[in-house]
Coordinates of C-alpha atoms and ligand atoms in Angstrom, one line a residue:
M676 CA 142.2 125.3 187.5
Y677 CA 144.3 126.4 184.6
E678 CA 147.7 124.6 184.4
T679 CA 149.6 127.4 182.6
L680 CA 148.3 130.9 182.1
A681 CA 150.1 133.2 179.7
V682 CA 149.8 137.0 180.0
V683 CA 150.8 138.5 176.6
G684 CA 151.7 142.2 176.7
A685 CA 152.4 141.9 180.4
T686 CA 154.5 145.1 180.4
G687 CA 151.8 147.4 179.0
A688 CA 149.3 149.7 180.6
V689 CA 146.6 147.0 180.5
G690 CA 148.9 144.0 181.0
R691 CA 150.1 145.5 184.3
I692 CA 146.6 145.7 185.6
V693 CA 145.9 142.2 184.4
L694 CA 148.7 141.0 186.7
Q695 CA 147.2 143.0 189.6
Q696 CA 143.8 141.5 188.9
L697 CA 145.2 138.0 189.1
V698 CA 146.4 138.7 192.6
D699 CA 143.3 140.8 193.7
R700 CA 140.8 138.2 192.4
D701 CA 142.9 135.2 193.5
F702 CA 142.7 133.9 189.9
P703 CA 143.6 130.2 189.8
Y704 CA 146.5 128.9 187.8
K705 CA 149.5 126.6 188.5
R706 CA 152.1 128.3 186.3
L707 CA 152.4 131.8 184.9
K708 CA 154.1 132.8 181.7
L709 CA 154.7 136.5 180.8
L710 CA 155.3 137.4 177.2
A711 CA 156.1 140.7 175.5
S712 CA 158.4 142.1 172.7
S713 CA 162.1 141.8 172.5
R714 CA 162.3 145.2 174.2
S715 CA 161.2 143.6 177.5
V716 CA 162.7 140.1 177.4
G717 CA 164.5 139.3 180.6
Q718 CA 162.8 141.9 182.7
E719 CA 161.6 140.5 186.1
V720 CA 158.1 141.0 187.4
R721 CA 156.7 140.1 190.9
V722 CA 153.3 138.4 190.7
K723 CA 151.7 136.9 193.8
D724 CA 154.8 135.4 195.6
E725 CA 156.9 134.7 192.6
T726 CA 159.3 136.5 190.3
V727 CA 158.6 135.8 186.7
R728 CA 160.9 136.7 183.8
I729 CA 159.4 138.2 180.6
E730 CA 159.8 135.8 177.6
L731 CA 159.6 136.6 173.9
L732 CA 156.2 136.3 172.1
Q733 CA 157.0 133.9 169.3
P734 CA 155.7 130.7 167.6
G735 CA 156.1 127.8 170.0
A736 CA 155.6 130.0 173.1
F737 CA 152.1 128.5 173.8
K738 CA 152.9 124.7 173.5
D739 CA 152.5 124.3 177.3
V740 CA 149.8 127.0 177.7
D741 CA 146.0 126.5 178.2
L742 CA 144.8 130.1 178.6
V743 CA 146.1 133.4 177.3
I744 CA 145.1 136.9 178.4
A745 CA 146.5 139.2 175.8
S746 CA 146.8 143.0 175.6
T747 CA 148.9 143.9 172.5
P748 CA 148.5 146.2 169.5
D749 CA 146.0 144.9 166.9
E750 CA 148.6 143.8 164.4
V751 CA 150.5 141.8 167.0
S752 CA 147.3 140.0 168.0
A753 CA 146.4 139.3 164.4
E754 CA 149.7 137.4 164.0
F755 CA 150.0 135.5 167.3
A756 CA 146.4 134.6 168.3
P757 CA 146.1 132.0 165.4
Y758 CA 149.3 130.2 166.3
A759 CA 148.4 130.3 170.1
V760 CA 145.1 128.6 169.3
E761 CA 146.9 126.1 167.0
E762 CA 149.3 125.3 169.9
G763 CA 146.3 124.5 172.1
A764 CA 145.5 127.7 174.0
V765 CA 142.3 129.7 174.3
V766 CA 143.0 133.4 173.8
V767 CA 141.1 136.2 175.6
D768 CA 142.1 139.2 173.6
E769 CA 141.9 142.9 174.4
S770 CA 142.9 144.2 171.0
G771 CA 140.5 145.5 168.4
Y772 CA 141.6 143.0 165.8
W773 CA 139.2 140.1 166.4
R774 CA 136.1 141.9 167.9
M775 CA 133.9 142.0 164.8
D776 CA 135.0 138.6 163.4
P777 CA 131.7 136.6 163.3
K778 CA 133.5 133.5 164.6
V779 CA 134.7 135.4 167.7
P780 CA 132.4 136.1 170.6
L781 CA 132.7 139.7 172.0
I782 CA 131.9 139.5 175.7
I783 CA 131.0 141.6 178.7
P784 CA 130.3 138.9 181.4
E785 CA 127.5 140.9 183.0
V786 CA 125.8 141.4 179.7
N787 CA 126.2 138.5 177.3
P788 CA 127.9 135.6 179.1
D789 CA 126.2 132.9 177.1
A790 CA 128.1 134.0 173.9
I791 CA 131.1 132.3 175.4
N792 CA 129.7 128.9 174.5
D793 CA 130.3 129.7 170.8
H794 CA 134.0 130.4 171.0
Q795 CA 136.5 128.7 168.6
G796 CA 139.6 129.5 170.5
I797 CA 139.6 133.3 170.5
I798 CA 137.3 135.4 172.7
A799 CA 137.4 139.2 172.4
S800 CA 137.0 141.9 175.1
P801 CA 135.4 145.1 173.8
N802 CA 136.8 148.6 173.3
C803 CA 137.0 150.5 176.6
S804 CA 134.5 153.2 175.8
T805 CA 132.0 150.6 174.4
T806 CA 132.3 148.4 177.5
Q807 CA 131.3 151.0 180.1
M808 CA 128.5 152.3 177.9
V809 CA 127.0 148.9 177.2
V810 CA 127.2 147.8 180.9
A811 CA 125.0 150.9 181.5
L812 CA 122.7 150.5 178.5
A813 CA 122.1 146.7 179.1
P814 CA 119.5 147.0 181.9
L815 CA 117.7 149.8 180.1
H816 CA 117.7 147.7 176.9
H817 CA 116.3 144.6 178.6
A818 CA 113.5 146.6 180.2
A819 CA 112.6 149.1 177.5
T820 CA 114.6 148.3 174.3
V821 CA 117.3 150.8 173.4
K822 CA 116.6 152.4 169.9
R823 CA 119.1 155.3 169.7
V824 CA 122.1 156.5 171.7
V825 CA 123.9 159.8 171.4
V826 CA 127.2 159.7 173.3
S827 CA 130.2 162.0 173.8
T828 CA 133.2 160.5 175.4
Y829 CA 136.0 162.2 177.5
Q830 CA 138.7 159.6 177.2
A831 CA 141.8 159.4 179.4
T832 CA 145.3 159.4 178.0
S833 CA 146.0 155.9 179.3
G834 CA 143.5 154.7 176.7
A835 CA 146.5 155.1 174.3
G836 CA 148.7 152.9 176.5
L837 CA 151.7 153.8 178.6
A838 CA 152.9 156.2 176.0
G839 CA 149.7 158.3 176.4
N840 CA 150.4 159.1 180.0
V841 CA 154.1 159.8 179.4
E842 CA 153.0 162.3 176.7
L843 CA 150.4 164.0 179.0
E844 CA 153.0 164.5 181.7
A845 CA 155.7 165.8 179.2
S846 CA 153.2 168.0 177.4
T847 CA 151.9 169.6 180.7
K848 CA 155.5 170.2 182.0
A849 CA 156.6 171.7 178.7
I850 CA 153.6 174.1 178.6
L851 CA 154.1 175.1 182.3
N852 CA 157.8 175.8 181.5
G853 CA 157.0 177.9 178.5
Q854 CA 158.3 175.3 176.0
A855 CA 156.7 173.9 172.9
P856 CA 154.9 170.7 173.8
K857 CA 155.5 167.6 171.6
S858 CA 152.8 165.4 170.2
E859 CA 153.8 162.0 169.1
T860 CA 151.1 159.7 170.5
F861 CA 148.3 162.2 170.0
Q862 CA 147.5 164.3 167.0
H863 CA 148.0 167.6 169.0
P864 CA 149.5 168.6 172.3
I865 CA 147.3 167.0 175.0
G866 CA 148.4 169.2 178.0
F867 CA 145.6 171.7 178.9
N868 CA 143.8 170.6 175.7
L869 CA 141.0 168.5 174.3
I870 CA 141.4 166.6 171.1
P871 CA 138.1 165.6 169.3
Q872 CA 139.8 162.7 167.4
I873 CA 140.5 159.2 168.6
G874 CA 141.7 156.9 165.8
S875 CA 141.7 157.7 162.1
E876 CA 138.8 158.7 159.9
K877 CA 136.7 155.6 159.2
H878 CA 133.1 156.3 158.0
E879 CA 131.3 159.5 156.9
G880 CA 133.5 161.7 159.2
Y881 CA 133.4 159.4 162.2
T882 CA 136.6 158.0 163.5
S883 CA 137.7 154.3 164.0
E884 CA 137.1 154.7 167.8
E885 CA 133.6 156.1 167.2
M886 CA 132.7 153.3 164.8
K887 CA 133.8 150.7 167.3
M888 CA 131.2 152.1 169.7
V889 CA 128.5 151.7 166.9
Y890 CA 129.4 148.1 165.7
E891 CA 130.5 146.6 169.1
T892 CA 127.3 147.9 170.9
R893 CA 125.1 146.1 168.3
K894 CA 127.1 142.9 168.5
I895 CA 127.2 142.7 172.3
L896 CA 123.5 143.6 172.8
G897 CA 122.5 141.3 169.8
D898 CA 120.5 144.1 168.1
D899 CA 121.5 145.5 164.8
Q900 CA 118.7 148.1 164.9
I901 CA 120.4 150.1 167.7
Q902 CA 121.5 153.5 166.3
V903 CA 124.6 155.1 168.0
C904 CA 125.9 158.6 167.2
P905 CA 129.3 158.9 169.0
T906 CA 131.8 161.7 169.4
A907 CA 135.1 160.5 171.0
V908 CA 137.3 163.1 172.6
R909 CA 140.8 162.7 174.3
V910 CA 141.1 164.7 177.5
P911 CA 144.1 165.5 179.8
V912 CA 143.1 162.9 182.5
T913 CA 145.4 159.9 183.1
V914 CA 142.9 157.2 184.0
G915 CA 139.1 157.0 183.7
H916 CA 136.9 157.5 180.7
S917 CA 133.7 159.6 181.1
E918 CA 130.7 159.6 178.8
S919 CA 127.7 161.9 178.4
I920 CA 124.9 159.6 177.2
L921 CA 121.4 160.3 175.8
V922 CA 119.4 157.1 175.3
E923 CA 116.1 156.8 173.5
T924 CA 114.1 153.7 174.3
E925 CA 111.1 152.1 172.7
K926 CA 109.1 152.1 175.9
P927 CA 109.2 155.2 178.1
L928 CA 111.3 155.0 181.3
S929 CA 111.0 157.5 184.1
V930 CA 114.1 158.8 185.8
Q931 CA 113.1 156.7 188.9
Q932 CA 112.7 153.5 186.8
A933 CA 116.1 154.1 185.0
T934 CA 117.8 154.7 188.4
E935 CA 116.3 151.5 189.8
L936 CA 117.4 149.6 186.8
F937 CA 121.0 150.9 187.1
R938 CA 121.0 150.2 190.9
S939 CA 119.9 146.6 190.5
A940 CA 122.3 145.8 187.5
P941 CA 125.5 143.9 188.2
G942 CA 128.7 146.0 187.9
I943 CA 127.0 149.4 188.2
T944 CA 127.3 151.8 191.1
V945 CA 125.0 154.8 191.1
V946 CA 126.4 158.1 192.4
D947 CA 123.6 160.7 191.8
D948 CA 123.2 163.5 194.3
L949 CA 123.5 166.8 192.4
P950 CA 122.5 169.1 195.3
N951 CA 125.4 167.7 197.3
H952 CA 127.8 167.7 194.3
G953 CA 127.6 163.9 194.1
Y954 CA 128.4 162.4 190.6
P955 CA 131.0 160.0 189.2
M956 CA 134.4 161.6 188.3
P957 CA 137.5 160.0 186.9
R958 CA 139.6 160.7 190.0
D959 CA 137.1 158.8 192.2
C960 CA 136.8 155.8 189.8
D961 CA 140.5 155.3 189.2
G962 CA 141.4 151.8 190.5
K963 CA 137.8 150.6 190.9
D964 CA 136.2 147.8 188.8
D965 CA 132.6 149.1 188.5
V966 CA 130.9 151.3 186.0
F967 CA 129.7 154.5 187.7
V968 CA 126.5 156.2 186.7
G969 CA 125.1 159.6 187.8
R970 CA 123.3 162.8 186.6
I971 CA 120.4 160.6 185.6
R972 CA 117.7 163.0 184.2
R973 CA 114.8 163.3 181.8
D974 CA 115.7 164.5 178.3
I975 CA 113.9 167.9 178.5
S976 CA 114.2 168.2 174.7
G977 CA 112.6 164.8 173.9
N978 CA 109.2 163.2 173.6
G979 CA 109.3 161.3 176.9
N980 CA 111.2 158.3 175.6
S981 CA 114.7 159.4 176.4
I982 CA 117.0 159.7 179.4
A983 CA 120.3 161.5 179.8
F984 CA 123.0 160.3 182.2
W985 CA 126.8 160.5 182.9
C986 CA 128.9 157.4 183.1
V987 CA 132.6 157.0 184.3
S988 CA 134.8 153.9 184.5
D989 CA 138.4 153.0 184.9
N990 CA 139.4 152.3 181.3
L991 CA 142.3 150.0 182.3
R992 CA 140.0 148.0 184.7
K993 CA 136.4 147.4 183.5
G994 CA 137.4 148.9 180.1
A995 CA 140.2 146.3 179.7
A996 CA 141.9 144.1 182.3
T997 CA 139.0 143.5 184.7
N998 CA 136.7 142.5 181.8
A999 CA 139.3 140.2 180.3
V1000 CA 139.9 138.4 183.7
Q1001 CA 136.2 138.1 184.2
I1002 CA 135.9 136.5 180.8
A1003 CA 138.6 134.0 181.8
E1004 CA 136.7 133.3 185.0
L1005 CA 133.5 132.8 183.0
L1006 CA 135.4 130.4 180.7
Q1007 CA 136.6 128.4 183.6
K1008 CA 133.0 128.1 184.9
S1009 CA 131.7 127.0 181.5
V1010 CA 134.5 124.4 181.1
A1011 CA 133.8 123.1 184.7
S1012 CA 130.0 122.8 184.0
A1013 CA 130.6 121.0 180.7
N1014 CA 132.7 118.4 182.5
Ligands
NAP1477 N1 144.6 151.2 177.4 C1 143.3 151.0 177.4 O1 142.6 151.7 178.1 C2 142.8 149.9 176.6 C3 141.4 149.5 176.9 C4 140.9 148.4 176.1 C5 141.7 147.8 175.2 N2 143.0 148.2 175.0 C6 143.8 147.5 174.0 O2 144.7 146.7 174.7 C7 145.9 146.6 173.9 C8 147.1 147.0 174.7 O3 146.9 148.3 175.1 P1 147.9 149.1 176.2 O4 147.1 150.3 176.5 O5 148.2 148.1 177.3 O6 149.2 149.4 175.3 P2 150.7 149.6 175.8 O7 150.8 150.2 177.1 O8 151.3 150.3 174.7 O9 151.2 148.1 175.9 C9 151.4 147.3 174.7 C10 151.9 145.9 175.2 O10 152.0 145.1 174.0 C11 153.4 144.6 173.9 N3 153.8 144.5 172.5 C12 153.9 145.5 171.6 N4 154.4 145.1 170.5 C13 154.7 143.8 170.7 C14 155.3 142.7 169.8 N5 155.7 143.0 168.6 N6 155.4 141.5 170.4 C15 155.0 141.3 171.7 N7 154.5 142.2 172.5 C16 154.3 143.4 172.0 C17 154.2 145.6 174.7 O11 155.4 145.0 175.1 P3 156.8 145.8 175.2 O12 156.7 146.5 176.6 O13 157.8 144.7 175.2 O14 156.9 146.8 174.1 C18 153.3 145.9 175.8 O15 153.4 144.9 176.8 C19 145.7 147.4 172.6 O16 145.2 146.6 171.6 C20 144.6 148.4 173.1 O17 143.8 148.8 172.0 C21 143.5 149.2 175.7

């Protein structure tokens, strides 16, 4: 059992779900420390049967901490994670800052759990749209080797943190009231709209969010040959990212084989009953930990080596908090088996 667990960014969209997960999964610890910015210091939060006061994230905060689960902006993580490790803690980090660092394992526990053995104090959890896609691709990759993926995402506003959902609500109300909607978190008004830009331009007209899906997929599946062509779109949905995925494999897979692979993979629920309008949708996946897959079908434009499907997952859960808490559980198992 961990002596002292610190949750950094405990007041954020992801941090709040991390706290819920500690309760729901009966995560073991003796003492809990909650850290955030000066904006939140002193706020009181109920977790399990105790009330915990938010403390300031600052050097010295981790002297008595053995495990950190952190969900802060990249630049905050870049600064605090090294001193947290120096002060003796292991950091499971949700931000994008450490993911592609060769010294940092990037882990989805159902997919590449063994990578945890290489950690040097920081362990990264992937980008939310990458996580659900890779959970779905992994069983196909193991059976038939994924060569190429074309993916379009439909990403919820909570992917941009608490501010994203606040802006969706304000934007929707403004439009309904005939007022001009503001756009501060997003590049354009999000109410009644779709925005085909998440992040900034990064590479040959692809955005930073899209390039995360390229690089992180290769790192997690351990295969630099996988080609990914992503388009990331922000949609006016509060929780739950959806993805339309076309995957080309080295060996052909029938729809039935792909469906069986999805069904028997950990962390995947198949909902695939088109005649009865059965397929995953964000409203149904909100608050659930699994990755949901449906609309599994042959690529009628391809040469027999590609399958199309639809994939939805709660971005704050498997896309973030659930994956981080699962990494922490995995870490505890690996420490226990080493002793
Ligand atoms: N949202 C998602 O779906 C998702 C999925 C995967 C990964 N992530 C990543 O997870 C991280 C957190 O995202 P989020 O959606 O939870 O954002 P958020 O709702 O904006 O929350 C940010 C958290 O970071 C804290 N924070 C900000 N600046 C700080 C500082 N200078 N010192 C200490 N704490 C600070 C905030 O504390 P205050 O309340 O005190 O400001 C808050 O607790 C980001 O790196 C994001 O990319 C998010």
